PDB file of C-alpha atoms in Angstrom:
ATOM      1  CA  MET A   1     119.221  90.476 110.024  1.00 56.00           C
ATOM      2  CA  SER A   2     117.940  87.746 107.694  1.00 73.00           C
ATOM      3  CA  TRP A   3     115.721  88.243 104.678  1.00 77.00           C
ATOM      4  CA  ASP A   4     112.171  87.027 105.256  1.00 81.00           C
ATOM      5  CA  TRP A   5     110.629  85.712 102.041  1.00 85.00           C
ATOM      6  CA  SER A   6     107.315  85.113 103.796  1.00 86.00           C
ATOM      7  CA  ALA A   7     107.093  88.862 104.430  1.00 86.00           C
ATOM      8  CA  VAL A   8     107.537  89.437 100.701  1.00 88.00           C
ATOM      9  CA  ALA A   9     104.792  86.940  99.917  1.00 90.00           C
ATOM     10  CA  ASP A  10     102.465  88.597 102.424  1.00 90.00           C
ATOM     11  CA  PHE A  11     103.167  92.003 100.881  1.00 92.00           C
ATOM     12  CA  MET A  12     102.480  90.999  97.276  1.00 93.00           C
ATOM     13  CA  PRO A  13      98.672  91.587  97.305  1.00 93.00           C
ATOM     14  CA  ARG A  14      99.246  95.124  98.539  1.00 93.00           C
ATOM     15  CA  PHE A  15     102.107  95.506  96.060  1.00 94.00           C
ATOM     16  CA  TRP A  16      99.942  94.734  93.030  1.00 95.00           C
ATOM     17  CA  GLU A  17      97.227  97.087  94.247  1.00 94.00           C
ATOM     18  CA  GLY A  18      99.780  99.849  94.743  1.00 94.00           C
ATOM     19  CA  LEU A  19     101.410  99.206  91.365  1.00 94.00           C
ATOM     20  CA  LEU A  20      98.049  99.503  89.624  1.00 95.00           C
ATOM     21  CA  VAL A  21      97.357 102.845  91.324  1.00 95.00           C
ATOM     22  CA  THR A  22     100.879 104.094  90.529  1.00 95.00           C
ATOM     23  CA  LEU A  23     100.526 103.234  86.843  1.00 94.00           C
ATOM     24  CA  GLN A  24      97.061 104.803  86.751  1.00 95.00           C
ATOM     25  CA  VAL A  25      98.426 108.054  88.152  1.00 96.00           C
ATOM     26  CA  LEU A  26     101.345 107.922  85.713  1.00 95.00           C
ATOM     27  CA  VAL A  27      99.198 107.397  82.615  1.00 94.00           C
ATOM     28  CA  LEU A  28      96.508 109.950  83.497  1.00 96.00           C
ATOM     29  CA  GLY A  29      99.045 112.449  84.826  1.00 96.00           C
ATOM     30  CA  SER A  30     101.045 112.152  81.604  1.00 94.00           C
ATOM     31  CA  LEU A  31      97.952 112.772  79.491  1.00 95.00           C
ATOM     32  CA  ILE A  32      97.109 115.856  81.545  1.00 96.00           C
ATOM     33  CA  SER A  33     100.648 117.224  81.402  1.00 96.00           C
ATOM     34  CA  PHE A  34     100.994 116.648  77.654  1.00 94.00           C
ATOM     35  CA  SER A  35      97.590 118.161  76.820  1.00 94.00           C
ATOM     36  CA  LEU A  36      97.770 121.122  79.187  1.00 96.00           C
ATOM     37  CA  GLY A  37     101.414 121.734  78.306  1.00 94.00           C
ATOM     38  CA  LEU A  38     100.421 122.172  74.664  1.00 92.00           C
ATOM     39  CA  VAL A  39      97.744 124.674  75.729  1.00 93.00           C
ATOM     40  CA  TRP A  40     100.335 126.639  77.737  1.00 94.00           C
ATOM     41  CA  ALA A  41     102.757 126.570  74.788  1.00 92.00           C
ATOM     42  CA  ALA A  42     100.106 127.871  72.397  1.00 89.00           C
ATOM     43  CA  ALA A  43      99.227 130.637  74.876  1.00 91.00           C
ATOM     44  CA  PHE A  44     102.894 131.671  74.987  1.00 90.00           C
ATOM     45  CA  ARG A  45     102.584 132.517  71.284  1.00 85.00           C
ATOM     46  CA  ALA A  46      99.318 134.426  71.609  1.00 85.00           C
ATOM     47  CA  PRO A  47      99.470 137.868  69.961  1.00 84.00           C
ATOM     48  CA  SER A  48      97.911 139.549  73.007  1.00 86.00           C
ATOM     49  CA  ARG A  49     100.153 140.212  75.973  1.00 86.00           C
ATOM     50  CA  PHE A  50      97.058 140.022  78.188  1.00 88.00           C
ATOM     51  CA  VAL A  51      97.025 136.310  77.383  1.00 86.00           C
ATOM     52  CA  ARG A  52     100.784 135.706  77.409  1.00 89.00           C
ATOM     53  CA  TRP A  53     101.639 137.432  80.672  1.00 92.00           C
ATOM     54  CA  PRO A  54      99.111 135.710  82.965  1.00 92.00           C
ATOM     55  CA  VAL A  55     100.070 132.326  81.506  1.00 92.00           C
ATOM     56  CA  GLN A  56     103.760 133.047  82.034  1.00 92.00           C
ATOM     57  CA  VAL A  57     103.153 134.139  85.630  1.00 94.00           C
ATOM     58  CA  VAL A  58     101.063 131.056  86.441  1.00 93.00           C
ATOM     59  CA  THR A  59     103.468 128.571  84.841  1.00 94.00           C
ATOM     60  CA  GLU A  60     106.517 130.147  86.460  1.00 94.00           C
ATOM     61  CA  PHE A  61     104.806 130.070  89.853  1.00 95.00           C
ATOM     62  CA  ILE A  62     103.985 126.377  89.456  1.00 95.00           C
ATOM     63  CA  ARG A  63     107.470 125.536  88.182  1.00 93.00           C
ATOM     64  CA  ASN A  64     109.133 127.285  91.111  1.00 94.00           C
ATOM     65  CA  THR A  65     107.099 125.801  93.950  1.00 95.00           C
ATOM     66  CA  PRO A  66     107.532 122.223  95.189  1.00 95.00           C
ATOM     67  CA  LEU A  67     105.143 119.576  93.945  1.00 95.00           C
ATOM     68  CA  LEU A  68     104.452 118.500  97.533  1.00 94.00           C
ATOM     69  CA  VAL A  69     103.294 122.018  98.464  1.00 95.00           C
ATOM     70  CA  GLN A  70     100.972 122.074  95.453  1.00 95.00           C
ATOM     71  CA  LEU A  71      99.688 118.632  96.385  1.00 95.00           C
ATOM     72  CA  PHE A  72      98.856 119.718  99.933  1.00 95.00           C
ATOM     73  CA  PHE A  73      97.265 122.932  98.670  1.00 94.00           C
ATOM     74  CA  LEU A  74      94.919 121.081  96.321  1.00 94.00           C
ATOM     75  CA  PHE A  75      94.037 118.476  98.933  1.00 94.00           C
ATOM     76  CA  PHE A  76      93.698 120.585 102.088  1.00 94.00           C
ATOM     77  CA  VAL A  77      92.964 124.158 100.930  1.00 94.00           C
ATOM     78  CA  LEU A  78      90.604 123.732  97.974  1.00 92.00           C
ATOM     79  CA  PRO A  79      87.927 121.982 100.128  1.00 92.00           C
ATOM     80  CA  GLU A  80      87.732 125.175 102.194  1.00 91.00           C
ATOM     81  CA  TRP A  81      86.645 126.904  98.977  1.00 92.00           C
ATOM     82  CA  GLY A  82      84.054 124.241  98.208  1.00 90.00           C
ATOM     83  CA  VAL A  83      86.188 122.297  95.708  1.00 90.00           C
ATOM     84  CA  GLN A  84      86.928 118.753  96.806  1.00 89.00           C
ATOM     85  CA  PHE A  85      88.262 115.693  94.998  1.00 92.00           C
ATOM     86  CA  SER A  86      89.299 112.232  96.104  1.00 93.00           C
ATOM     87  CA  ALA A  87      92.915 111.749  97.148  1.00 94.00           C
ATOM     88  CA  LEU A  88      93.660 109.812  93.949  1.00 95.00           C
ATOM     89  CA  THR A  89      92.091 112.463  91.713  1.00 95.00           C
ATOM     90  CA  THR A  90      93.885 115.234  93.564  1.00 95.00           C
ATOM     91  CA  GLY A  91      97.237 113.486  93.238  1.00 95.00           C
ATOM     92  CA  THR A  92      96.748 112.843  89.545  1.00 96.00           C
ATOM     93  CA  LEU A  93      95.734 116.451  88.888  1.00 96.00           C
ATOM     94  CA  ALA A  94      98.657 117.784  90.922  1.00 96.00           C
ATOM     95  CA  ILE A  95     101.241 115.737  89.035  1.00 97.00           C
ATOM     96  CA  GLY A  96      99.664 116.524  85.665  1.00 96.00           C
ATOM     97  CA  LEU A  97      99.435 120.255  86.408  1.00 96.00           C
ATOM     98  CA  HIS A  98     102.963 120.459  87.801  1.00 97.00           C
ATOM     99  CA  TYR A  99     104.607 118.708  84.883  1.00 97.00           C
ATOM    100  CA  SER A 100     102.485 120.531  82.295  1.00 96.00           C
ATOM    101  CA  THR A 101     104.570 123.628  83.000  1.00 96.00           C
ATOM    102  CA  TYR A 102     107.714 121.686  82.078  1.00 96.00           C
ATOM    103  CA  THR A 103     106.259 120.047  78.986  1.00 95.00           C
ATOM    104  CA  ALA A 104     105.063 123.514  77.924  1.00 94.00           C
ATOM    105  CA  GLN A 105     108.683 124.641  77.709  1.00 93.00           C
ATOM    106  CA  VAL A 106     109.549 121.513  75.749  1.00 93.00           C
ATOM    107  CA  TYR A 107     106.704 122.173  73.308  1.00 93.00           C
ATOM    108  CA  ARG A 108     107.788 125.802  72.965  1.00 90.00           C
ATOM    109  CA  ALA A 109     111.351 124.799  72.160  1.00 89.00           C
ATOM    110  CA  GLY A 110     110.161 122.276  69.584  1.00 88.00           C
ATOM    111  CA  ILE A 111     107.794 124.768  67.950  1.00 87.00           C
ATOM    112  CA  ASP A 112     110.485 127.463  67.856  1.00 85.00           C
ATOM    113  CA  ALA A 113     112.814 124.985  66.154  1.00 83.00           C
ATOM    114  CA  VAL A 114     110.451 124.518  63.202  1.00 82.00           C
ATOM    115  CA  PRO A 115     111.900 126.559  60.313  1.00 82.00           C
ATOM    116  CA  ALA A 116     110.158 129.866  59.626  1.00 80.00           C
ATOM    117  CA  GLY A 117     109.668 128.759  56.041  1.00 82.00           C
ATOM    118  CA  GLN A 118     107.133 126.186  57.213  1.00 79.00           C
ATOM    119  CA  TRP A 119     104.976 128.911  58.731  1.00 77.00           C
ATOM    120  CA  GLU A 120     105.362 131.010  55.591  1.00 77.00           C
ATOM    121  CA  ALA A 121     104.418 128.094  53.346  1.00 82.00           C
ATOM    122  CA  ALA A 122     101.274 127.405  55.396  1.00 78.00           C
ATOM    123  CA  THR A 123     100.339 131.091  55.131  1.00 77.00           C
ATOM    124  CA  ALA A 124     100.976 131.102  51.383  1.00 82.00           C
ATOM    125  CA  LEU A 125      98.663 128.100  51.011  1.00 78.00           C
ATOM    126  CA  SER A 126      96.006 129.912  53.068  1.00 75.00           C
ATOM    127  CA  LEU A 127      95.776 127.027  55.510  1.00 78.00           C
ATOM    128  CA  PRO A 128      93.495 127.681  58.479  1.00 80.00           C
ATOM    129  CA  ALA A 129      95.184 127.976  61.859  1.00 77.00           C
ATOM    130  CA  HIS A 130      94.159 124.538  63.098  1.00 76.00           C
ATOM    131  CA  ARG A 131      95.550 122.829  59.969  1.00 80.00           C
ATOM    132  CA  THR A 132      98.761 124.841  60.190  1.00 79.00           C
ATOM    133  CA  TRP A 133      99.266 123.653  63.758  1.00 79.00           C
ATOM    134  CA  PHE A 134      98.168 120.038  63.512  1.00 79.00           C
ATOM    135  CA  ALA A 135      99.240 119.182  59.952  1.00 79.00           C
ATOM    136  CA  VAL A 136     102.418 121.230  59.557  1.00 80.00           C
ATOM    137  CA  ILE A 137     103.973 122.516  62.784  1.00 80.00           C
ATOM    138  CA  LEU A 138     103.235 119.960  65.513  1.00 80.00           C
ATOM    139  CA  PRO A 139     104.295 116.830  63.548  1.00 81.00           C
ATOM    140  CA  GLN A 140     107.708 118.397  62.998  1.00 82.00           C
ATOM    141  CA  ALA A 141     107.974 119.693  66.552  1.00 82.00           C
ATOM    142  CA  LEU A 142     106.965 116.385  68.149  1.00 80.00           C
ATOM    143  CA  ARG A 143     109.714 114.549  66.299  1.00 81.00           C
ATOM    144  CA  ARG A 144     112.248 116.786  68.011  1.00 82.00           C
ATOM    145  CA  ILE A 145     110.755 116.783  71.497  1.00 86.00           C
ATOM    146  CA  ALA A 146     109.501 113.196  71.936  1.00 84.00           C
ATOM    147  CA  PRO A 147     112.624 112.110  73.901  1.00 84.00           C
ATOM    148  CA  ALA A 148     112.327 115.082  76.270  1.00 87.00           C
ATOM    149  CA  LEU A 149     108.661 114.310  76.907  1.00 89.00           C
ATOM    150  CA  GLY A 150     109.646 110.708  77.633  1.00 88.00           C
ATOM    151  CA  ASN A 151     112.125 111.902  80.251  1.00 90.00           C
ATOM    152  CA  TYR A 152     109.334 113.740  82.056  1.00 93.00           C
ATOM    153  CA  VAL A 153     107.228 110.573  82.110  1.00 93.00           C
ATOM    154  CA  VAL A 154     110.074 108.858  83.970  1.00 92.00           C
ATOM    155  CA  ALA A 155     110.317 111.852  86.320  1.00 94.00           C
ATOM    156  CA  MET A 156     106.577 111.646  87.017  1.00 95.00           C
ATOM    157  CA  LEU A 157     106.930 107.965  87.866  1.00 94.00           C
ATOM    158  CA  LYS A 158     109.601 108.761  90.440  1.00 93.00           C
ATOM    159  CA  ASP A 159     107.440 111.502  91.963  1.00 95.00           C
ATOM    160  CA  THR A 160     104.370 109.310  92.499  1.00 95.00           C
ATOM    161  CA  PRO A 161     105.541 108.332  96.039  1.00 94.00           C
ATOM    162  CA  LEU A 162     104.792 111.928  97.075  1.00 95.00           C
ATOM    163  CA  LEU A 163     101.120 111.010  96.823  1.00 95.00           C
ATOM    164  CA  ALA A 164     101.559 108.953  99.982  1.00 93.00           C
ATOM    165  CA  GLY A 165     101.489 112.320 101.760  1.00 92.00           C
ATOM    166  CA  ILE A 166      97.749 112.552 101.094  1.00 93.00           C
ATOM    167  CA  SER A 167      97.141 108.820 101.669  1.00 89.00           C
ATOM    168  CA  VAL A 168      96.891 107.713  98.041  1.00 93.00           C
ATOM    169  CA  LEU A 169      97.376 103.928  98.093  1.00 91.00           C
ATOM    170  CA  GLU A 170     100.276 103.843  95.641  1.00 93.00           C
ATOM    171  CA  LEU A 171     103.367 101.672  96.110  1.00 91.00           C
ATOM    172  CA  LEU A 172     105.047 103.587  98.934  1.00 92.00           C
ATOM    173  CA  GLN A 173     101.840 103.986 100.922  1.00 93.00           C
ATOM    174  CA  GLN A 174     101.077 100.282 100.541  1.00 93.00           C
ATOM    175  CA  SER A 175     104.543  99.395 101.847  1.00 93.00           C
ATOM    176  CA  ARG A 176     104.041 101.735 104.820  1.00 92.00           C
ATOM    177  CA  LEU A 177     100.712 100.127 105.649  1.00 92.00           C
ATOM    178  CA  GLU A 178     102.242  96.656 105.399  1.00 90.00           C
ATOM    179  CA  SER A 179     105.167  97.632 107.602  1.00 89.00           C
ATOM    180  CA  ALA A 180     102.858  99.214 110.176  1.00 89.00           C
ATOM    181  CA  SER A 181     100.873  96.000 110.454  1.00 89.00           C
ATOM    182  CA  THR A 182     103.806  93.548 110.495  1.00 87.00           C
ATOM    183  CA  PHE A 183     106.657  95.728 111.893  1.00 88.00           C
ATOM    184  CA  GLN A 184     108.802  94.489 108.996  1.00 88.00           C
ATOM    185  CA  TYR A 185     110.183  97.396 106.987  1.00 89.00           C
ATOM    186  CA  THR A 186     113.084  95.963 105.025  1.00 90.00           C
ATOM    187  CA  GLU A 187     111.206  93.626 102.706  1.00 91.00           C
ATOM    188  CA  PRO A 188     108.282  95.885 101.635  1.00 92.00           C
ATOM    189  CA  LEU A 189     110.458  98.939 101.065  1.00 92.00           C
ATOM    190  CA  THR A 190     113.073  96.914  99.189  1.00 93.00           C
ATOM    191  CA  VAL A 191     110.443  95.375  96.927  1.00 94.00           C
ATOM    192  CA  VAL A 192     109.046  98.840  96.164  1.00 94.00           C
ATOM    193  CA  GLY A 193     112.515 100.218  95.416  1.00 93.00           C
ATOM    194  CA  VAL A 194     113.323  97.335  93.083  1.00 93.00           C
ATOM    195  CA  ALA A 195     109.966  97.755  91.348  1.00 93.00           C
ATOM    196  CA  PHE A 196     110.705 101.403  90.575  1.00 93.00           C
ATOM    197  CA  VAL A 197     114.100 100.459  89.157  1.00 93.00           C
ATOM    198  CA  LEU A 198     112.593  97.720  87.001  1.00 92.00           C
ATOM    199  CA  VAL A 199     110.088 100.162  85.533  1.00 90.00           C
ATOM    200  CA  ALA A 200     112.160 103.362  85.354  1.00 89.00           C
ATOM    201  CA  TYR A 201     115.431 101.951  84.005  1.00 89.00           C
ATOM    202  CA  PRO A 202     113.956 100.223  80.909  1.00 88.00           C
ATOM    203  CA  ALA A 203     111.877 103.341  80.296  1.00 85.00           C
ATOM    204  CA  SER A 204     115.052 105.453  80.415  1.00 85.00           C
ATOM    205  CA  LEU A 205     116.746 103.113  77.943  1.00 84.00           C
ATOM    206  CA  PHE A 206     113.745 103.390  75.628  1.00 83.00           C
ATOM    207  CA  VAL A 207     113.903 107.196  75.771  1.00 80.00           C
ATOM    208  CA  ARG A 208     117.608 107.131  74.901  1.00 79.00           C
ATOM    209  CA  SER A 209     116.928 104.821  71.986  1.00 82.00           C
ATOM    210  CA  LEU A 210     114.108 107.069  70.813  1.00 73.00           C
ATOM    211  CA  GLU A 211     116.403 110.071  70.995  1.00 71.00           C
ATOM    212  CA  ARG A 212     119.044 108.372  68.839  1.00 74.00           C
ATOM    213  CA  ARG A 213     116.436 107.501  66.227  1.00 75.00           C
ATOM    214  CA  LEU A 214     114.528 110.768  66.085  1.00 65.00           C
ATOM    215  CA  VAL A 215     117.125 113.433  66.831  1.00 60.00           C
ATOM    216  CA  LYS A 216     119.622 113.243  64.007  1.00 57.00           C
TER     217      LYS A 216
END
């Protein structure tokens, strides 16, 4: 079977559209996972067990169920309860929510690694809670956990094809639509696979470099 470059050329408009959607999901999903993960991590340290326990139950449930199941639940079940989003919004929320439970554990590990003396010094200086967190604890924690957070960004990128299951027009869905219209599967799918490698591999190298620089 010969390689058809004309099929690649025909696919490129769909490819760029799909790449834009994929990157949009990745950026917004990362922001959601990083922000919500920090909220989960702070809740883990709440003095009240009535705050800690529900958060632990919810995060463990999300961590131990497949992302695809969560994606289908948000897209197909929530509308029955009167809550409905577009496919793109649903996919972005699902990825962000799913990975927030993993980044929460990363944040918790980084916060726990901050020496106890730093907390004691902030208390001795009578710093308010928000200054203790944002001026003392988090800057030190983030230095330790930045590489791990970067790894989850790469993982999110590789999970974006799952959004094709709810018809989000990301890269995989665009290749499926192209193949369905032309009956040529090799070229679109190969281009998509190469595109993921070209994005994910340099990102992985960057994370490794960041780890060598920050974790010493």
